[in-house]
């Protein structure tokens, strides 16, 4: 019985992943408004019962896609345990963050939200809360911890986190969104190092 249940859970997980993959392709290509659950079902196959068993409606499906991409951003903003110095930590976080933001999925999600936000404000709120909002809060918690330990001098960690992430995105993200001009790893590294050094100039405690 235990093995059978494990197999069932594995198949359900695989089916959910397949639904998300098919839906992501449709949402990013056609937009939220033009994508229907029937089209997702046609792309992924199976029954309506299975599809709606995983996602009760189109909004829930799109929110799951937002969460999926957002989780990659949060993973990028998770400090590495082996990294000891704040500068090294921020550089590592920054490189992985900008890589996600200029990735195919990151760009496609951003474009989709810009196109649909005015028509679907609830989705826009969900995107902000589960994407940029979560990422900024995660970084703010790290900066707050460093400030509490007297390693940094930051009066408002939440604002500092938002400003730092804005410095990272800069023109690189804008160019990627508008022209599909993706920065190379070396370009990303240079952008991040410059942003980190500028950010820390006003945050490092003397002595």
PDB file of C-alpha atoms in Angstrom:
ATOM      1  CA  UNK A   1       0.000   0.000   0.000  1.00  0.00           C
ATOM      2  CA  UNK A   2       2.814   2.382   0.851  1.00  0.00           C
ATOM      3  CA  UNK A   3       4.562   1.860  -2.493  1.00  0.00           C
ATOM      4  CA  UNK A   4       1.262   2.269  -4.374  1.00  0.00           C
ATOM      5  CA  UNK A   5       0.586   5.593  -2.618  1.00  0.00           C
ATOM      6  CA  UNK A   6       4.123   6.759  -3.372  1.00  0.00           C
ATOM      7  CA  UNK A   7       3.633   5.924  -7.021  1.00  0.00           C
ATOM      8  CA  UNK A   8       0.325   7.789  -7.075  1.00  0.00           C
ATOM      9  CA  UNK A   9       1.876  10.855  -5.509  1.00  0.00           C
ATOM     10  CA  UNK A  10       4.702  10.752  -8.033  1.00  0.00           C
ATOM     11  CA  UNK A  11       2.272  10.570 -10.960  1.00  0.00           C
ATOM     12  CA  UNK A  12       0.229  13.434  -9.527  1.00  0.00           C
ATOM     13  CA  UNK A  13       3.359  15.526  -9.135  1.00  0.00           C
ATOM     14  CA  UNK A  14       4.424  14.768 -12.700  1.00  0.00           C
ATOM     15  CA  UNK A  15       0.969  15.637 -14.007  1.00  0.00           C
ATOM     16  CA  UNK A  16       0.932  18.920 -12.120  1.00  0.00           C
ATOM     17  CA  UNK A  17       4.353  19.803 -13.525  1.00  0.00           C
ATOM     18  CA  UNK A  18       3.158  18.962 -17.047  1.00  0.00           C
ATOM     19  CA  UNK A  19       0.079  21.166 -16.626  1.00  0.00           C
ATOM     20  CA  UNK A  20       2.214  24.049 -15.380  1.00  0.00           C
ATOM     21  CA  UNK A  21       4.671  23.673 -18.267  1.00  0.00           C
ATOM     22  CA  UNK A  22       1.920  23.632 -20.898  1.00  0.00           C
ATOM     23  CA  UNK A  23       0.057  26.521 -19.280  1.00  0.00           C
ATOM     24  CA  UNK A  24       3.209  28.595 -18.925  1.00  0.00           C
ATOM     25  CA  UNK A  25       3.901  28.276 -22.646  1.00  0.00           C
ATOM     26  CA  UNK A  26       0.357  29.378 -23.488  1.00  0.00           C
ATOM     27  CA  UNK A  27       0.176  32.209 -20.972  1.00  0.00           C
ATOM     28  CA  UNK A  28       3.527  33.655 -22.008  1.00  0.00           C
ATOM     29  CA  UNK A  29       2.804  33.322 -25.729  1.00  0.00           C
ATOM     30  CA  UNK A  30      -0.892  34.208 -25.917  1.00  0.00           C
ATOM     31  CA  UNK A  31      -1.431  36.235 -22.747  1.00  0.00           C
ATOM     32  CA  UNK A  32      -3.698  35.591 -19.792  1.00  0.00           C
ATOM     33  CA  UNK A  33      -6.871  36.854 -21.421  1.00  0.00           C
ATOM     34  CA  UNK A  34      -6.594  34.670 -24.526  1.00  0.00           C
ATOM     35  CA  UNK A  35      -5.565  31.499 -22.731  1.00  0.00           C
ATOM     36  CA  UNK A  36      -8.388  29.208 -21.634  1.00  0.00           C
ATOM     37  CA  UNK A  37      -8.499  26.098 -19.494  1.00  0.00           C
ATOM     38  CA  UNK A  38      -9.713  24.186 -22.562  1.00  0.00           C
ATOM     39  CA  UNK A  39      -6.599  25.198 -24.465  1.00  0.00           C
ATOM     40  CA  UNK A  40      -4.421  24.121 -21.563  1.00  0.00           C
ATOM     41  CA  UNK A  41      -6.244  20.797 -21.482  1.00  0.00           C
ATOM     42  CA  UNK A  42      -5.763  20.359 -25.222  1.00  0.00           C
ATOM     43  CA  UNK A  43      -2.038  21.035 -24.870  1.00  0.00           C
ATOM     44  CA  UNK A  44      -1.406  18.778 -21.899  1.00  0.00           C
ATOM     45  CA  UNK A  45      -3.974  16.039 -22.534  1.00  0.00           C
ATOM     46  CA  UNK A  46      -5.967  14.106 -19.977  1.00  0.00           C
ATOM     47  CA  UNK A  47      -9.364  14.851 -18.499  1.00  0.00           C
ATOM     48  CA  UNK A  48     -11.031  18.000 -17.241  1.00  0.00           C
ATOM     49  CA  UNK A  49     -11.446  16.320 -13.895  1.00  0.00           C
ATOM     50  CA  UNK A  50      -7.692  15.891 -13.577  1.00  0.00           C
ATOM     51  CA  UNK A  51      -6.968  19.452 -14.686  1.00  0.00           C
ATOM     52  CA  UNK A  52      -9.486  21.012 -12.313  1.00  0.00           C
ATOM     53  CA  UNK A  53      -8.398  18.632  -9.576  1.00  0.00           C
ATOM     54  CA  UNK A  54      -5.003  20.334  -9.637  1.00  0.00           C
ATOM     55  CA  UNK A  55      -6.159  23.895 -10.383  1.00  0.00           C
ATOM     56  CA  UNK A  56      -9.707  25.047  -9.719  1.00  0.00           C
ATOM     57  CA  UNK A  57      -9.603  27.801 -12.340  1.00  0.00           C
ATOM     58  CA  UNK A  58      -7.379  29.778 -14.688  1.00  0.00           C
ATOM     59  CA  UNK A  59      -6.466  32.335 -12.052  1.00  0.00           C
ATOM     60  CA  UNK A  60      -5.226  29.622  -9.679  1.00  0.00           C
ATOM     61  CA  UNK A  61      -3.169  28.141 -12.500  1.00  0.00           C
ATOM     62  CA  UNK A  62      -1.556  31.460 -13.376  1.00  0.00           C
ATOM     63  CA  UNK A  63      -0.853  32.208  -9.714  1.00  0.00           C
ATOM     64  CA  UNK A  64       0.957  28.857  -9.493  1.00  0.00           C
ATOM     65  CA  UNK A  65       3.145  29.904 -12.414  1.00  0.00           C
ATOM     66  CA  UNK A  66       3.885  33.223 -10.704  1.00  0.00           C
ATOM     67  CA  UNK A  67       4.863  31.335  -7.550  1.00  0.00           C
ATOM     68  CA  UNK A  68       7.055  28.930  -9.526  1.00  0.00           C
ATOM     69  CA  UNK A  69       9.124  31.716 -11.101  1.00  0.00           C
ATOM     70  CA  UNK A  70       9.097  33.687  -7.837  1.00  0.00           C
ATOM     71  CA  UNK A  71      10.540  30.714  -5.983  1.00  0.00           C
ATOM     72  CA  UNK A  72      13.531  30.833  -8.315  1.00  0.00           C
ATOM     73  CA  UNK A  73      14.028  34.488  -7.437  1.00  0.00           C
ATOM     74  CA  UNK A  74      13.786  33.713  -3.718  1.00  0.00           C
ATOM     75  CA  UNK A  75      16.279  30.904  -4.130  1.00  0.00           C
ATOM     76  CA  UNK A  76      18.635  33.382  -5.763  1.00  0.00           C
ATOM     77  CA  UNK A  77      18.305  35.669  -2.749  1.00  0.00           C
ATOM     78  CA  UNK A  78      19.129  32.980  -0.206  1.00  0.00           C
ATOM     79  CA  UNK A  79      22.583  33.725   1.259  1.00  0.00           C
ATOM     80  CA  UNK A  80      25.050  30.882   0.917  1.00  0.00           C
ATOM     81  CA  UNK A  81      26.158  29.475   4.264  1.00  0.00           C
ATOM     82  CA  UNK A  82      29.788  29.197   3.217  1.00  0.00           C
ATOM     83  CA  UNK A  83      29.930  32.886   2.228  1.00  0.00           C
ATOM     84  CA  UNK A  84      31.285  34.872   5.155  1.00  0.00           C
ATOM     85  CA  UNK A  85      31.759  38.447   3.947  1.00  0.00           C
ATOM     86  CA  UNK A  86      28.759  40.666   3.300  1.00  0.00           C
ATOM     87  CA  UNK A  87      30.155  41.902  -0.028  1.00  0.00           C
ATOM     88  CA  UNK A  88      30.674  38.365  -1.296  1.00  0.00           C
ATOM     89  CA  UNK A  89      27.199  37.379  -0.131  1.00  0.00           C
ATOM     90  CA  UNK A  90      25.527  40.307  -1.877  1.00  0.00           C
ATOM     91  CA  UNK A  91      27.499  39.721  -5.065  1.00  0.00           C
ATOM     92  CA  UNK A  92      26.517  36.058  -5.104  1.00  0.00           C
ATOM     93  CA  UNK A  93      22.879  36.916  -4.424  1.00  0.00           C
ATOM     94  CA  UNK A  94      22.917  39.698  -7.002  1.00  0.00           C
ATOM     95  CA  UNK A  95      24.352  37.603  -9.804  1.00  0.00           C
ATOM     96  CA  UNK A  96      21.832  34.823  -9.327  1.00  0.00           C
ATOM     97  CA  UNK A  97      18.973  37.318  -8.980  1.00  0.00           C
ATOM     98  CA  UNK A  98      19.822  39.179 -12.182  1.00  0.00           C
ATOM     99  CA  UNK A  99      20.281  35.901 -14.028  1.00  0.00           C
ATOM    100  CA  UNK A 100      16.748  34.888 -13.059  1.00  0.00           C
ATOM    101  CA  UNK A 101      15.303  38.301 -13.902  1.00  0.00           C
ATOM    102  CA  UNK A 102      16.856  38.234 -17.389  1.00  0.00           C
ATOM    103  CA  UNK A 103      16.066  34.575 -18.023  1.00  0.00           C
ATOM    104  CA  UNK A 104      13.462  33.551 -20.594  1.00  0.00           C
ATOM    105  CA  UNK A 105      10.883  32.744 -17.895  1.00  0.00           C
ATOM    106  CA  UNK A 106      11.616  35.874 -15.897  1.00  0.00           C
ATOM    107  CA  UNK A 107      11.229  38.128 -18.918  1.00  0.00           C
ATOM    108  CA  UNK A 108       8.121  36.343 -20.186  1.00  0.00           C
ATOM    109  CA  UNK A 109       6.392  36.581 -16.796  1.00  0.00           C
ATOM    110  CA  UNK A 110       7.222  40.266 -16.490  1.00  0.00           C
ATOM    111  CA  UNK A 111       5.901  40.988 -19.992  1.00  0.00           C
ATOM    112  CA  UNK A 112       2.728  39.025 -19.281  1.00  0.00           C
ATOM    113  CA  UNK A 113       2.057  40.938 -16.092  1.00  0.00           C
ATOM    114  CA  UNK A 114       2.663  44.332 -17.695  1.00  0.00           C
ATOM    115  CA  UNK A 115       0.229  43.421 -20.472  1.00  0.00           C
ATOM    116  CA  UNK A 116      -2.481  42.017 -18.208  1.00  0.00           C
ATOM    117  CA  UNK A 117      -2.196  44.004 -14.977  1.00  0.00           C
ATOM    118  CA  UNK A 118      -4.641  46.734 -15.980  1.00  0.00           C
ATOM    119  CA  UNK A 119      -7.275  44.148 -16.915  1.00  0.00           C
ATOM    120  CA  UNK A 120      -6.687  41.790 -13.989  1.00  0.00           C
ATOM    121  CA  UNK A 121      -5.727  43.831 -10.892  1.00  0.00           C
ATOM    122  CA  UNK A 122      -6.086  40.803  -8.605  1.00  0.00           C
ATOM    123  CA  UNK A 123      -3.409  38.982 -10.611  1.00  0.00           C
ATOM    124  CA  UNK A 124      -1.196  42.052 -10.443  1.00  0.00           C
ATOM    125  CA  UNK A 125      -1.539  42.087  -6.648  1.00  0.00           C
ATOM    126  CA  UNK A 126      -0.728  38.391  -6.510  1.00  0.00           C
ATOM    127  CA  UNK A 127       2.340  38.931  -8.698  1.00  0.00           C
ATOM    128  CA  UNK A 128       3.630  41.744  -6.501  1.00  0.00           C
ATOM    129  CA  UNK A 129       3.021  39.835  -3.267  1.00  0.00           C
ATOM    130  CA  UNK A 130       4.443  36.519  -4.466  1.00  0.00           C
ATOM    131  CA  UNK A 131       7.214  37.880  -6.687  1.00  0.00           C
ATOM    132  CA  UNK A 132       8.911  41.259  -6.094  1.00  0.00           C
ATOM    133  CA  UNK A 133       7.331  41.645  -2.662  1.00  0.00           C
ATOM    134  CA  UNK A 134       8.549  38.297  -1.333  1.00  0.00           C
ATOM    135  CA  UNK A 135      11.997  38.752  -2.842  1.00  0.00           C
ATOM    136  CA  UNK A 136      12.409  42.233  -1.405  1.00  0.00           C
ATOM    137  CA  UNK A 137      11.251  41.098   2.044  1.00  0.00           C
ATOM    138  CA  UNK A 138      13.683  38.172   1.995  1.00  0.00           C
ATOM    139  CA  UNK A 139      16.592  40.485   1.216  1.00  0.00           C
ATOM    140  CA  UNK A 140      15.382  43.027   3.777  1.00  0.00           C
ATOM    141  CA  UNK A 141      15.441  40.335   6.477  1.00  0.00           C
ATOM    142  CA  UNK A 142      19.088  39.606   5.653  1.00  0.00           C
ATOM    143  CA  UNK A 143      20.021  43.294   5.724  1.00  0.00           C
ATOM    144  CA  UNK A 144      18.118  43.767   8.991  1.00  0.00           C
ATOM    145  CA  UNK A 145      20.028  40.873  10.552  1.00  0.00           C
ATOM    146  CA  UNK A 146      23.352  42.366   9.467  1.00  0.00           C
ATOM    147  CA  UNK A 147      22.323  45.759  10.811  1.00  0.00           C
ATOM    148  CA  UNK A 148      21.279  44.250  14.138  1.00  0.00           C
ATOM    149  CA  UNK A 149      24.681  42.573  14.347  1.00  0.00           C
ATOM    150  CA  UNK A 150      26.279  46.001  13.813  1.00  0.00           C
ATOM    151  CA  UNK A 151      27.857  44.874  10.540  1.00  0.00           C
ATOM    152  CA  UNK A 152      25.877  47.420   8.510  1.00  0.00           C
ATOM    153  CA  UNK A 153      24.238  50.750   9.268  1.00  0.00           C
ATOM    154  CA  UNK A 154      20.788  50.684   7.651  1.00  0.00           C
ATOM    155  CA  UNK A 155      17.941  52.791   9.022  1.00  0.00           C
ATOM    156  CA  UNK A 156      15.257  51.211   6.815  1.00  0.00           C
ATOM    157  CA  UNK A 157      16.139  47.671   5.609  1.00  0.00           C
ATOM    158  CA  UNK A 158      12.910  47.349   3.608  1.00  0.00           C
ATOM    159  CA  UNK A 159      13.607  50.459   1.567  1.00  0.00           C
ATOM    160  CA  UNK A 160      17.287  49.555   1.257  1.00  0.00           C
ATOM    161  CA  UNK A 161      16.396  46.122  -0.128  1.00  0.00           C
ATOM    162  CA  UNK A 162      14.027  47.607  -2.719  1.00  0.00           C
ATOM    163  CA  UNK A 163      16.627  50.163  -3.778  1.00  0.00           C
ATOM    164  CA  UNK A 164      19.380  47.557  -4.016  1.00  0.00           C
ATOM    165  CA  UNK A 165      17.248  45.309  -6.204  1.00  0.00           C
ATOM    166  CA  UNK A 166      16.453  48.299  -8.401  1.00  0.00           C
ATOM    167  CA  UNK A 167      20.166  48.975  -8.788  1.00  0.00           C
ATOM    168  CA  UNK A 168      20.694  45.387  -9.871  1.00  0.00           C
ATOM    169  CA  UNK A 169      17.960  45.427 -12.508  1.00  0.00           C
ATOM    170  CA  UNK A 170      18.848  48.816 -13.944  1.00  0.00           C
ATOM    171  CA  UNK A 171      19.016  49.075 -17.737  1.00  0.00           C
ATOM    172  CA  UNK A 172      20.010  45.417 -18.093  1.00  0.00           C
ATOM    173  CA  UNK A 173      16.538  44.200 -17.216  1.00  0.00           C
ATOM    174  CA  UNK A 174      14.862  46.915 -19.297  1.00  0.00           C
ATOM    175  CA  UNK A 175      16.896  46.002 -22.376  1.00  0.00           C
ATOM    176  CA  UNK A 176      16.160  42.315 -21.863  1.00  0.00           C
ATOM    177  CA  UNK A 177      12.414  42.991 -21.635  1.00  0.00           C
ATOM    178  CA  UNK A 178      12.227  45.405 -24.568  1.00  0.00           C
ATOM    179  CA  UNK A 179      14.837  44.023 -26.965  1.00  0.00           C
ATOM    180  CA  UNK A 180      15.629  40.493 -25.719  1.00  0.00           C
ATOM    181  CA  UNK A 181      19.222  41.666 -25.303  1.00  0.00           C
ATOM    182  CA  UNK A 182      20.379  39.300 -22.560  1.00  0.00           C
ATOM    183  CA  UNK A 183      23.516  40.312 -20.653  1.00  0.00           C
ATOM    184  CA  UNK A 184      26.379  37.833 -20.566  1.00  0.00           C
ATOM    185  CA  UNK A 185      27.640  36.342 -17.323  1.00  0.00           C
ATOM    186  CA  UNK A 186      30.596  38.740 -17.333  1.00  0.00           C
ATOM    187  CA  UNK A 187      28.306  41.713 -17.907  1.00  0.00           C
ATOM    188  CA  UNK A 188      26.015  40.592 -15.085  1.00  0.00           C
ATOM    189  CA  UNK A 189      28.978  40.156 -12.756  1.00  0.00           C
ATOM    190  CA  UNK A 190      30.239  43.656 -13.524  1.00  0.00           C
ATOM    191  CA  UNK A 191      26.791  45.185 -13.054  1.00  0.00           C
ATOM    192  CA  UNK A 192      26.344  43.441  -9.711  1.00  0.00           C
ATOM    193  CA  UNK A 193      29.801  44.287  -8.350  1.00  0.00           C
ATOM    194  CA  UNK A 194      29.323  47.956  -9.203  1.00  0.00           C
ATOM    195  CA  UNK A 195      25.881  47.974  -7.562  1.00  0.00           C
ATOM    196  CA  UNK A 196      27.123  46.204  -4.433  1.00  0.00           C
ATOM    197  CA  UNK A 197      30.086  48.531  -3.985  1.00  0.00           C
ATOM    198  CA  UNK A 198      27.883  51.585  -4.437  1.00  0.00           C
ATOM    199  CA  UNK A 199      25.284  50.201  -2.044  1.00  0.00           C
ATOM    200  CA  UNK A 200      27.767  49.312   0.665  1.00  0.00           C
ATOM    201  CA  UNK A 201      29.511  52.686   0.514  1.00  0.00           C
ATOM    202  CA  UNK A 202      26.672  54.181   2.527  1.00  0.00           C
ATOM    203  CA  UNK A 203      26.038  51.148   4.728  1.00  0.00           C
ATOM    204  CA  UNK A 204      29.378  49.973   6.083  1.00  0.00           C
ATOM    205  CA  UNK A 205      30.047  51.003   9.673  1.00  0.00           C
ATOM    206  CA  UNK A 206      33.339  52.674  10.399  1.00  0.00           C
ATOM    207  CA  UNK A 207      35.614  50.623  12.592  1.00  0.00           C
TER     208      UNK A 207
END
